[in-house]
């Protein structure tokens, strides 16, 4: 079989595409152009309109494969894997890129085993090797202490997941044209072994810290739960989400979904602010790859300063109120 | 309820030292431990066994000294363990590892549930758990934060996803990867340690398991590591002291200018 073309796996929820779908197109377009081939997006969803999926074309896809069925309304590994494996068997893409989300990080390994494909998780950089045309995948490992470059010379397809927010969404070009291919859902691919029977949405504050542009985190230096108000206020002013160290989570000052680090979430925001966090290696593992890092800590030797782009050695109970007040004035004077 | 828990031995990385020249980890003097994220799976498994009876078996693929990790798990309260070890497994990527572990689990016998840590702290891929479920064709849920209930046929779990917690009812046998929120790992007890010393830990090579050696090690692994680099450790950022109010005001002014220069304000 000859494998050709680059695919991105779009993500949809409630009939709308998630932003990460457009970020994947930025990656995919670059690779497809270098390989001199076409870029296709795959949409597995329920109740998604042509108008909605056309945005993928306007943002860089040449073709969109849509499988639309109520069985695909919510992600379950088995059914999604069945459908994707069938598509791969039919169309034989050379490269598949998916988002390193809770669903992408589940679907892709499931599929890669069945197709005996190479899969590299959480890539920060993707490129095409001169000469061979192989996909070069770069990813952090050992808690961000190394960057490994990986390729898949003999097996196809070559698959990667990339972190949300690690690239900009591809811009809209209204003049772009492409093809929408709607494929029927084969009921035999529906696997009923896992049923989604409930959902509890995050309440109140935004905890989808992995897709936030700005994350403001607090640690043990905050001393007690009420003082998270300082973090909340700063997050609000910067339009960000709230993160925390494990020590703050273990003291129940804030819920586990906010935990950043080795046993929590890995975030790659544009701006990460750490206040009263020492910067233990397990915390750094979850935020080291942020574009810009700001640290506030009273201990000049705190490890967090080693990764900071701007650090203030001082008392957070003095610095944060000053900062919040300055930001109120900034916003007010605009 | 019969539970199998695949675990990995990893270097204790709270004080990682890297060899700047080769880009590899300095292993001398670095202790090997059970992947810390596997401890949550072990604890969840022991709690299920305490409530519903059955057995908890750990399985690890690794060098001969990974036996230590298995004995530690037994000391925590697991019933027994198997070490999958041999030169033929060396160089396995996540495909070959998931394949070898799934074949080994088949040899262990009938199981209801496989519990895995979310990922290992060295490789950081999180692909082996879902991979085993794929090979064994059992129900899969990842990022599970709570086991709600279970009976002989089904397990109900809560899964932590981007916008909340979803509840899944999964037909058994199933494979579940867990996050920290699911449990607080216990420490090994003295009695557990004694039991661990006395328990025989069989070592299986590919021949014993009866697996296709062509699918193991480098031969079976689609991926190749071609380069290792060390990202710069320090960013050499601007660090401003703010010991008193006056300097704090200046430091905050500086920070606001910095944030403006980066378009955050
Ligand atoms: C297996 C494993 C997994 C782990 N996973 C994670 C993880 O996912 N996430 C995580 O965060 N940790 C994790 N840890 C824990 C980690 O090792 C640290 O213990 C933890 O990150 C410390 O949290 P902290 O920085 O809030 O607290 P501390 O280390 O106690 O730091 C508090 C900081 O606040 C500063 N401070 C105190 N008062 C003030 C003040 N008034 N003004 C300014 N600064 C002040 C102090 O100087 C200090 O630097 C893990 C550990 C292990 C072993």
CSV table of N, CA, C and O in Angstrom, one decimal, chain A residues 69-169:
chain,number,residue,atom,x,y,z
A,69,UNK,N,-22.7,10.9,13.5
A,69,UNK,CA,-23.7,9.9,14.0
A,69,UNK,C,-23.8,10.2,15.5
A,69,UNK,O,-22.8,10.5,16.2
A,70,UNK,N,-25.0,9.9,16.0
A,70,UNK,CA,-25.2,10.1,17.5
A,70,UNK,C,-24.2,9.3,18.3
A,70,UNK,O,-23.9,9.6,19.4
A,71,UNK,N,-23.8,8.1,17.8
A,71,UNK,CA,-22.8,7.3,18.5
A,71,UNK,C,-21.5,8.0,18.7
A,71,UNK,O,-20.6,7.6,19.5
A,72,UNK,N,-21.3,9.1,18.0
A,72,UNK,CA,-20.0,9.9,18.1
A,72,UNK,C,-20.2,11.2,18.8
A,72,UNK,O,-19.3,12.1,18.7
A,73,UNK,N,-21.3,11.3,19.5
A,73,UNK,CA,-21.6,12.6,20.2
A,73,UNK,C,-20.5,12.8,21.3
A,73,UNK,O,-20.1,14.0,21.6
A,74,UNK,N,-20.1,11.8,22.0
A,74,UNK,CA,-19.1,11.9,23.0
A,74,UNK,C,-18.0,10.9,22.8
A,74,UNK,O,-18.3,9.8,22.3
A,75,UNK,N,-16.8,11.2,23.2
A,75,UNK,CA,-15.7,10.4,22.9
A,75,UNK,C,-15.8,9.1,23.8
A,75,UNK,O,-15.9,9.1,25.0
A,76,UNK,N,-15.7,7.9,23.1
A,76,UNK,CA,-15.4,6.7,23.7
A,76,UNK,C,-14.4,6.0,22.9
A,76,UNK,O,-14.4,6.1,21.6
A,77,UNK,N,-13.4,5.4,23.5
A,77,UNK,CA,-12.2,5.0,22.8
A,77,UNK,C,-12.6,4.0,21.7
A,77,UNK,O,-12.1,4.0,20.6
A,78,UNK,N,-13.4,3.0,22.1
A,78,UNK,CA,-13.6,1.9,21.2
A,78,UNK,C,-14.3,2.3,19.9
A,78,UNK,O,-13.8,1.9,18.8
A,79,UNK,N,-15.4,3.0,19.9
A,79,UNK,CA,-16.1,3.3,18.7
A,79,UNK,C,-15.3,4.3,17.8
A,79,UNK,O,-15.1,4.1,16.6
A,80,UNK,N,-14.7,5.3,18.5
A,80,UNK,CA,-13.8,6.3,17.7
A,80,UNK,C,-12.7,5.5,17.1
A,80,UNK,O,-12.3,5.8,15.9
A,81,UNK,N,-12.1,4.6,17.8
A,81,UNK,CA,-11.0,3.8,17.3
A,81,UNK,C,-11.4,3.0,16.1
A,81,UNK,O,-10.7,3.0,15.0
A,82,UNK,N,-12.6,2.4,16.2
A,82,UNK,CA,-13.1,1.6,15.1
A,82,UNK,C,-13.2,2.4,13.8
A,82,UNK,O,-12.9,2.0,12.7
A,83,UNK,N,-13.8,3.6,14.0
A,83,UNK,CA,-14.1,4.4,12.8
A,83,UNK,C,-12.8,4.9,12.2
A,83,UNK,O,-12.6,4.9,11.0
A,84,UNK,N,-11.8,5.4,13.1
A,84,UNK,CA,-10.6,5.9,12.5
A,84,UNK,C,-9.7,4.8,11.9
A,84,UNK,O,-9.2,5.1,10.8
A,85,UNK,N,-9.7,3.6,12.4
A,85,UNK,CA,-9.0,2.5,11.8
A,85,UNK,C,-9.5,2.2,10.4
A,85,UNK,O,-8.8,2.0,9.5
A,86,UNK,N,-10.8,2.2,10.3
A,86,UNK,CA,-11.5,2.0,9.0
A,86,UNK,C,-11.1,3.1,8.0
A,86,UNK,O,-10.7,2.8,6.9
A,87,UNK,N,-11.1,4.3,8.4
A,87,UNK,CA,-10.7,5.4,7.5
A,87,UNK,C,-9.2,5.3,7.1
A,87,UNK,O,-8.9,5.5,5.9
A,88,UNK,N,-8.4,4.9,8.0
A,88,UNK,CA,-7.0,4.7,7.7
A,88,UNK,C,-6.8,3.6,6.7
A,88,UNK,O,-6.1,3.7,5.7
A,89,UNK,N,-7.5,2.5,7.0
A,89,UNK,CA,-7.4,1.3,6.0
A,89,UNK,C,-7.9,1.7,4.6
A,89,UNK,O,-7.3,1.3,3.6
A,90,UNK,N,-8.9,2.6,4.6
A,90,UNK,CA,-9.4,3.0,3.3
A,90,UNK,C,-8.6,4.0,2.5
A,90,UNK,O,-8.3,3.9,1.4
A,91,UNK,N,-8.1,5.0,3.3
A,91,UNK,CA,-7.4,6.1,2.6
A,91,UNK,C,-5.9,6.2,2.8
A,91,UNK,O,-5.2,7.0,2.1
A,92,UNK,N,-5.4,5.4,3.7
A,92,UNK,CA,-3.9,5.3,3.9
A,92,UNK,C,-3.1,6.6,3.9
A,92,UNK,O,-2.3,6.9,3.1
A,93,UNK,N,-3.4,7.4,4.9
A,93,UNK,CA,-2.6,8.7,5.1
A,93,UNK,C,-1.2,8.4,5.6
A,93,UNK,O,-0.9,7.3,6.2
A,94,UNK,N,-0.3,9.3,5.2
A,94,UNK,CA,1.1,9.1,5.6
A,94,UNK,C,1.4,9.6,7.0
A,94,UNK,O,2.2,9.0,7.7
A,95,UNK,N,0.7,10.7,7.4
A,95,UNK,CA,1.0,11.4,8.7
A,95,UNK,C,-0.4,11.7,9.3
A,95,UNK,O,-1.3,12.2,8.6
A,96,UNK,N,-0.5,11.4,10.6
A,96,UNK,CA,-1.7,11.8,11.3
A,96,UNK,C,-1.4,12.6,12.6
A,96,UNK,O,-0.6,12.1,13.4
A,97,UNK,N,-1.9,13.8,12.7
A,97,UNK,CA,-1.7,14.6,13.9
A,97,UNK,C,-2.9,14.8,14.7
A,97,UNK,O,-4.0,15.2,14.1
A,98,UNK,N,-2.9,14.5,16.0
A,98,UNK,CA,-4.1,14.7,16.8
A,98,UNK,C,-3.6,15.6,18.0
A,98,UNK,O,-2.5,15.8,18.2
A,99,UNK,N,-4.6,16.1,18.7
A,99,UNK,CA,-4.4,16.9,19.9
A,99,UNK,C,-4.0,16.1,21.1
A,99,UNK,O,-4.6,15.0,21.3
A,100,UNK,N,-3.1,16.6,21.9
A,100,UNK,CA,-2.8,15.8,23.1
A,100,UNK,C,-3.8,16.2,24.2
A,100,UNK,O,-3.4,16.7,25.3
A,101,UNK,N,-5.0,15.9,24.0
A,101,UNK,CA,-6.1,16.1,24.9
A,101,UNK,C,-6.5,14.8,25.6
A,101,UNK,O,-5.9,13.8,25.2
A,102,UNK,N,-7.4,14.8,26.5
A,102,UNK,CA,-7.8,13.6,27.1
A,102,UNK,C,-8.3,12.6,26.1
A,102,UNK,O,-8.1,11.3,26.3
A,103,UNK,N,-9.0,13.0,25.1
A,103,UNK,CA,-9.4,12.1,24.1
A,103,UNK,C,-8.3,11.7,23.1
A,103,UNK,O,-8.1,10.5,22.8
A,104,UNK,N,-7.6,12.7,22.6
A,104,UNK,CA,-6.5,12.4,21.6
A,104,UNK,C,-5.4,11.5,22.2
A,104,UNK,O,-5.0,10.6,21.6
A,105,UNK,N,-5.1,11.7,23.5
A,105,UNK,CA,-4.1,10.8,24.2
A,105,UNK,C,-4.6,9.5,24.5
A,105,UNK,O,-3.9,8.6,25.0
A,106,UNK,N,-5.9,9.2,24.2
A,106,UNK,CA,-6.5,7.9,24.4
A,106,UNK,C,-6.7,7.2,23.1
A,106,UNK,O,-6.4,6.1,22.9
A,107,UNK,N,-7.3,8.0,22.2
A,107,UNK,CA,-7.6,7.4,20.8
A,107,UNK,C,-6.4,7.0,20.1
A,107,UNK,O,-6.3,5.9,19.5
A,108,UNK,N,-5.4,7.9,20.1
A,108,UNK,CA,-4.2,7.6,19.2
A,108,UNK,C,-3.5,6.4,19.6
A,108,UNK,O,-3.1,5.6,18.7
A,109,UNK,N,-3.1,6.1,20.9
A,109,UNK,CA,-2.5,4.9,21.2
A,109,UNK,C,-3.4,3.7,20.8
A,109,UNK,O,-2.9,2.6,20.4
A,110,UNK,N,-4.7,3.8,21.1
A,110,UNK,CA,-5.6,2.7,20.8
A,110,UNK,C,-5.5,2.3,19.3
A,110,UNK,O,-5.4,1.2,18.9
A,111,UNK,N,-5.5,3.4,18.4
A,111,UNK,CA,-5.4,3.2,17.0
A,111,UNK,C,-4.0,2.7,16.5
A,111,UNK,O,-3.9,1.8,15.7
A,112,UNK,N,-3.0,3.3,17.1
A,112,UNK,CA,-1.6,3.0,16.6
A,112,UNK,C,-1.3,1.5,16.9
A,112,UNK,O,-0.6,0.9,16.1
A,113,UNK,N,-1.8,0.9,18.0
A,113,UNK,CA,-1.6,-0.5,18.2
A,113,UNK,C,-2.2,-1.3,17.1
A,113,UNK,O,-1.6,-2.3,16.6
A,114,UNK,N,-3.4,-1.0,16.7
A,114,UNK,CA,-4.2,-1.8,15.7
A,114,UNK,C,-3.6,-1.6,14.3
A,114,UNK,O,-3.7,-2.5,13.5
A,115,UNK,N,-3.0,-0.5,14.1
A,115,UNK,CA,-2.4,-0.3,12.7
A,115,UNK,C,-0.9,-0.5,12.7
A,115,UNK,O,-0.3,-0.3,11.6
A,116,UNK,N,-0.4,-0.9,13.8
A,116,UNK,CA,1.1,-1.0,14.0
A,116,UNK,C,1.8,0.2,13.4
A,116,UNK,O,2.8,0.1,12.6
A,117,UNK,N,1.4,1.3,13.9
A,117,UNK,CA,2.0,2.6,13.5
A,117,UNK,C,2.8,3.2,14.6
A,117,UNK,O,2.7,2.8,15.7
A,118,UNK,N,3.8,4.0,14.2
A,118,UNK,CA,4.6,4.7,15.2
A,118,UNK,C,3.8,5.9,15.8
A,118,UNK,O,3.2,6.7,15.0
A,119,UNK,N,3.8,6.1,17.1
A,119,UNK,CA,3.1,7.2,17.7
A,119,UNK,C,4.0,7.9,18.7
A,119,UNK,O,4.6,7.3,19.5
A,120,UNK,N,4.1,9.2,18.5
A,120,UNK,CA,4.9,10.0,19.5
A,120,UNK,C,4.0,11.0,20.2
A,120,UNK,O,3.3,11.8,19.5
A,121,UNK,N,4.0,11.0,21.5
A,121,UNK,CA,3.1,11.8,22.3
A,121,UNK,C,3.6,13.2,22.6
A,121,UNK,O,4.9,13.4,22.7
A,122,UNK,N,2.7,14.1,22.7
A,122,UNK,CA,3.1,15.4,23.3
A,122,UNK,C,4.2,16.2,22.5
A,122,UNK,O,5.1,16.8,23.1
A,123,UNK,N,4.2,16.1,21.2
A,123,UNK,CA,5.3,16.7,20.4
A,123,UNK,C,5.2,18.2,20.6
A,123,UNK,O,4.2,18.8,20.6
A,124,UNK,N,6.4,18.8,20.6
A,124,UNK,CA,6.5,20.3,20.7
A,124,UNK,C,6.9,20.8,19.3
A,124,UNK,O,6.8,21.9,19.0
A,125,UNK,N,7.5,19.9,18.5
A,125,UNK,CA,8.0,20.3,17.2
A,125,UNK,C,7.8,19.2,16.2
A,125,UNK,O,8.1,18.0,16.5
A,126,UNK,N,7.3,19.5,15.0
A,126,UNK,CA,7.2,18.5,13.9
A,126,UNK,C,7.8,19.1,12.7
A,126,UNK,O,7.6,20.2,12.3
A,127,UNK,N,8.5,18.2,12.0
A,127,UNK,CA,9.2,18.7,10.7
A,127,UNK,C,9.4,17.5,9.8
A,127,UNK,O,9.1,16.3,10.2
A,128,UNK,N,9.8,17.8,8.6
A,128,UNK,CA,10.0,16.7,7.6
A,128,UNK,C,11.5,16.6,7.4
A,128,UNK,O,12.2,17.6,7.2
A,129,UNK,N,12.1,15.4,7.4
A,129,UNK,CA,13.5,15.2,7.2
A,129,UNK,C,13.9,15.4,5.8
A,129,UNK,O,13.2,14.7,4.9
A,130,UNK,N,14.9,16.2,5.5
A,130,UNK,CA,15.4,16.3,4.1
A,130,UNK,C,15.7,14.9,3.5
A,130,UNK,O,16.3,14.1,4.2
A,131,UNK,N,15.4,14.7,2.3
A,131,UNK,CA,15.9,13.5,1.7
A,131,UNK,C,14.9,12.3,1.8
A,131,UNK,O,14.3,11.8,0.9
A,132,UNK,N,14.7,11.9,3.1
A,132,UNK,CA,13.9,10.7,3.3
A,132,UNK,C,12.4,11.0,3.3
A,132,UNK,O,11.6,10.2,3.1
A,133,UNK,N,12.1,12.3,3.7
A,133,UNK,CA,10.7,12.7,3.8
A,133,UNK,C,10.0,12.1,5.1
A,133,UNK,O,8.8,12.3,5.3
A,134,UNK,N,10.8,11.5,6.0
A,134,UNK,CA,10.2,11.1,7.2
A,134,UNK,C,9.8,12.2,8.1
A,134,UNK,O,10.4,13.3,8.1
A,135,UNK,N,8.8,12.0,9.0
A,135,UNK,CA,8.4,12.9,9.9
A,135,UNK,C,9.4,12.9,11.1
A,135,UNK,O,9.7,11.9,11.7
A,136,UNK,N,9.8,14.1,11.5
A,136,UNK,CA,10.7,14.3,12.6
A,136,UNK,C,9.9,14.8,13.8
A,136,UNK,O,9.3,15.9,13.6
A,137,UNK,N,9.8,14.1,14.9
A,137,UNK,CA,9.0,14.5,16.0
A,137,UNK,C,9.8,14.8,17.2
A,137,UNK,O,10.6,14.0,17.6
A,138,UNK,N,9.7,16.0,17.8
A,138,UNK,CA,10.5,16.4,19.0
A,138,UNK,C,9.5,16.5,20.2
A,138,UNK,O,8.5,17.1,20.1
A,139,UNK,N,10.0,15.8,21.2
A,139,UNK,CA,9.1,15.9,22.4
A,139,UNK,C,10.0,15.9,23.7
A,139,UNK,O,11.1,15.4,23.7
A,140,UNK,N,9.4,16.6,24.7
A,140,UNK,CA,10.2,16.5,26.0
A,140,UNK,C,9.9,15.2,26.7
A,140,UNK,O,8.9,14.6,26.6
A,141,UNK,N,10.9,14.7,27.5
A,141,UNK,CA,10.8,13.5,28.3
A,141,UNK,C,11.5,13.7,29.6
A,141,UNK,O,12.2,14.7,29.8
A,142,UNK,N,11.4,12.8,30.5
A,142,UNK,CA,12.0,12.8,31.8
A,142,UNK,C,11.7,14.2,32.5
A,142,UNK,O,12.6,15.0,32.8
A,143,UNK,N,10.4,14.4,32.6
A,143,UNK,CA,10.0,15.7,33.3
A,143,UNK,C,10.5,16.9,32.6
A,143,UNK,O,10.8,17.9,33.3
A,144,UNK,N,10.7,16.9,31.3
A,144,UNK,CA,11.1,18.1,30.6
A,144,UNK,C,12.6,18.3,30.6
A,144,UNK,O,13.1,19.3,30.2
A,145,UNK,N,13.4,17.3,31.1
A,145,UNK,CA,14.8,17.5,31.2
A,145,UNK,C,15.5,17.2,29.9
A,145,UNK,O,16.7,17.6,29.7
A,146,UNK,N,14.9,16.4,29.0
A,146,UNK,CA,15.5,16.2,27.7
A,146,UNK,C,14.5,16.5,26.6
A,146,UNK,O,13.3,16.5,26.9
A,147,UNK,N,15.0,16.8,25.4
A,147,UNK,CA,14.1,16.8,24.3
A,147,UNK,C,14.6,15.7,23.3
A,147,UNK,O,15.8,15.7,22.9
A,148,UNK,N,13.7,14.8,23.0
A,148,UNK,CA,14.1,13.7,22.1
A,148,UNK,C,13.5,13.9,20.8
A,148,UNK,O,12.3,14.4,20.6
A,149,UNK,N,14.2,13.6,19.7
A,149,UNK,CA,13.7,13.7,18.4
A,149,UNK,C,13.5,12.2,17.9
A,149,UNK,O,14.4,11.4,18.0
A,150,UNK,N,12.3,12.0,17.4
A,150,UNK,CA,11.9,10.6,17.1
A,150,UNK,C,11.4,10.5,15.7
A,150,UNK,O,10.8,11.4,15.2
A,151,UNK,N,11.8,9.4,15.0
A,151,UNK,CA,11.1,9.2,13.7
A,151,UNK,C,10.7,7.8,13.5
A,151,UNK,O,11.0,6.9,14.3
A,152,UNK,N,9.9,7.5,12.5
A,152,UNK,CA,9.3,6.2,12.2
A,152,UNK,C,9.7,5.9,10.8
A,152,UNK,O,9.0,6.1,9.9
A,153,UNK,N,10.9,5.3,10.6
A,153,UNK,CA,11.4,5.1,9.2
A,153,UNK,C,10.6,4.1,8.4
A,153,UNK,O,10.4,4.2,7.2
A,154,UNK,N,10.2,3.0,9.0
A,154,UNK,CA,9.7,1.8,8.3
A,154,UNK,C,8.2,1.6,8.3
A,154,UNK,O,7.6,0.9,7.5
A,155,UNK,N,7.5,2.2,9.3
A,155,UNK,CA,6.1,1.9,9.5
A,155,UNK,C,5.3,3.1,9.1
A,155,UNK,O,5.7,4.2,9.2
A,156,UNK,N,4.1,2.9,8.6
A,156,UNK,CA,3.1,3.9,8.3
A,156,UNK,C,1.8,3.6,8.8
A,156,UNK,O,1.4,2.4,8.9
A,157,UNK,N,0.9,4.5,9.1
A,157,UNK,CA,1.2,6.0,9.1
A,157,UNK,C,2.1,6.4,10.3
A,157,UNK,O,2.4,5.6,11.2
A,158,UNK,N,2.6,7.6,10.2
A,158,UNK,CA,3.4,8.2,11.3
A,158,UNK,C,2.4,9.1,12.0
A,158,UNK,O,1.8,9.9,11.5
A,159,UNK,N,2.4,8.9,13.4
A,159,UNK,CA,1.3,9.6,14.1
A,159,UNK,C,2.0,10.4,15.3
A,159,UNK,O,2.9,9.9,15.9
A,160,UNK,N,1.4,11.6,15.6
A,160,UNK,CA,1.8,12.4,16.7
A,160,UNK,C,0.6,13.0,17.4
A,160,UNK,O,-0.4,13.3,16.7
A,161,UNK,N,0.8,13.2,18.7
A,161,UNK,CA,-0.1,14.2,19.3
A,161,UNK,C,0.7,15.4,19.7
A,161,UNK,O,1.9,15.3,20.0
A,162,UNK,N,0.0,16.6,19.6
A,162,UNK,CA,0.7,17.8,20.0
A,162,UNK,C,-0.2,18.6,21.0
A,162,UNK,O,-1.4,18.5,21.0
A,163,UNK,N,0.5,19.3,21.9
A,163,UNK,CA,-0.2,19.9,23.0
A,163,UNK,C,-1.1,21.1,22.5
A,163,UNK,O,-0.7,21.8,21.7
A,164,UNK,N,-2.3,21.2,23.1
A,164,UNK,CA,-3.1,22.3,22.8
A,164,UNK,C,-2.3,23.6,23.1
A,164,UNK,O,-1.5,23.6,24.1
A,165,UNK,N,-2.5,24.7,22.4
A,165,UNK,CA,-1.9,26.0,22.6
A,165,UNK,C,-0.4,26.0,22.3
A,165,UNK,O,0.3,27.0,22.6
A,166,UNK,N,0.1,24.9,21.7
A,166,UNK,CA,1.5,25.0,21.4
A,166,UNK,C,1.8,25.6,20.1
A,166,UNK,O,2.9,25.9,19.7
A,167,UNK,N,0.7,25.9,19.3
A,167,UNK,CA,0.8,26.7,18.1
A,167,UNK,C,-0.4,27.6,18.0
A,167,UNK,O,-1.4,27.3,18.6
A,168,UNK,N,-0.3,28.6,17.1
A,168,UNK,CA,-1.4,29.5,16.9
A,168,UNK,C,-2.4,28.8,16.0
A,168,UNK,O,-2.0,27.9,15.1
A,169,UNK,N,-3.7,29.0,16.1
A,169,UNK,CA,-4.7,28.5,15.1
A,169,UNK,C,-4.4,29.0,13.7
A,169,UNK,O,-4.0,30.2,13.6
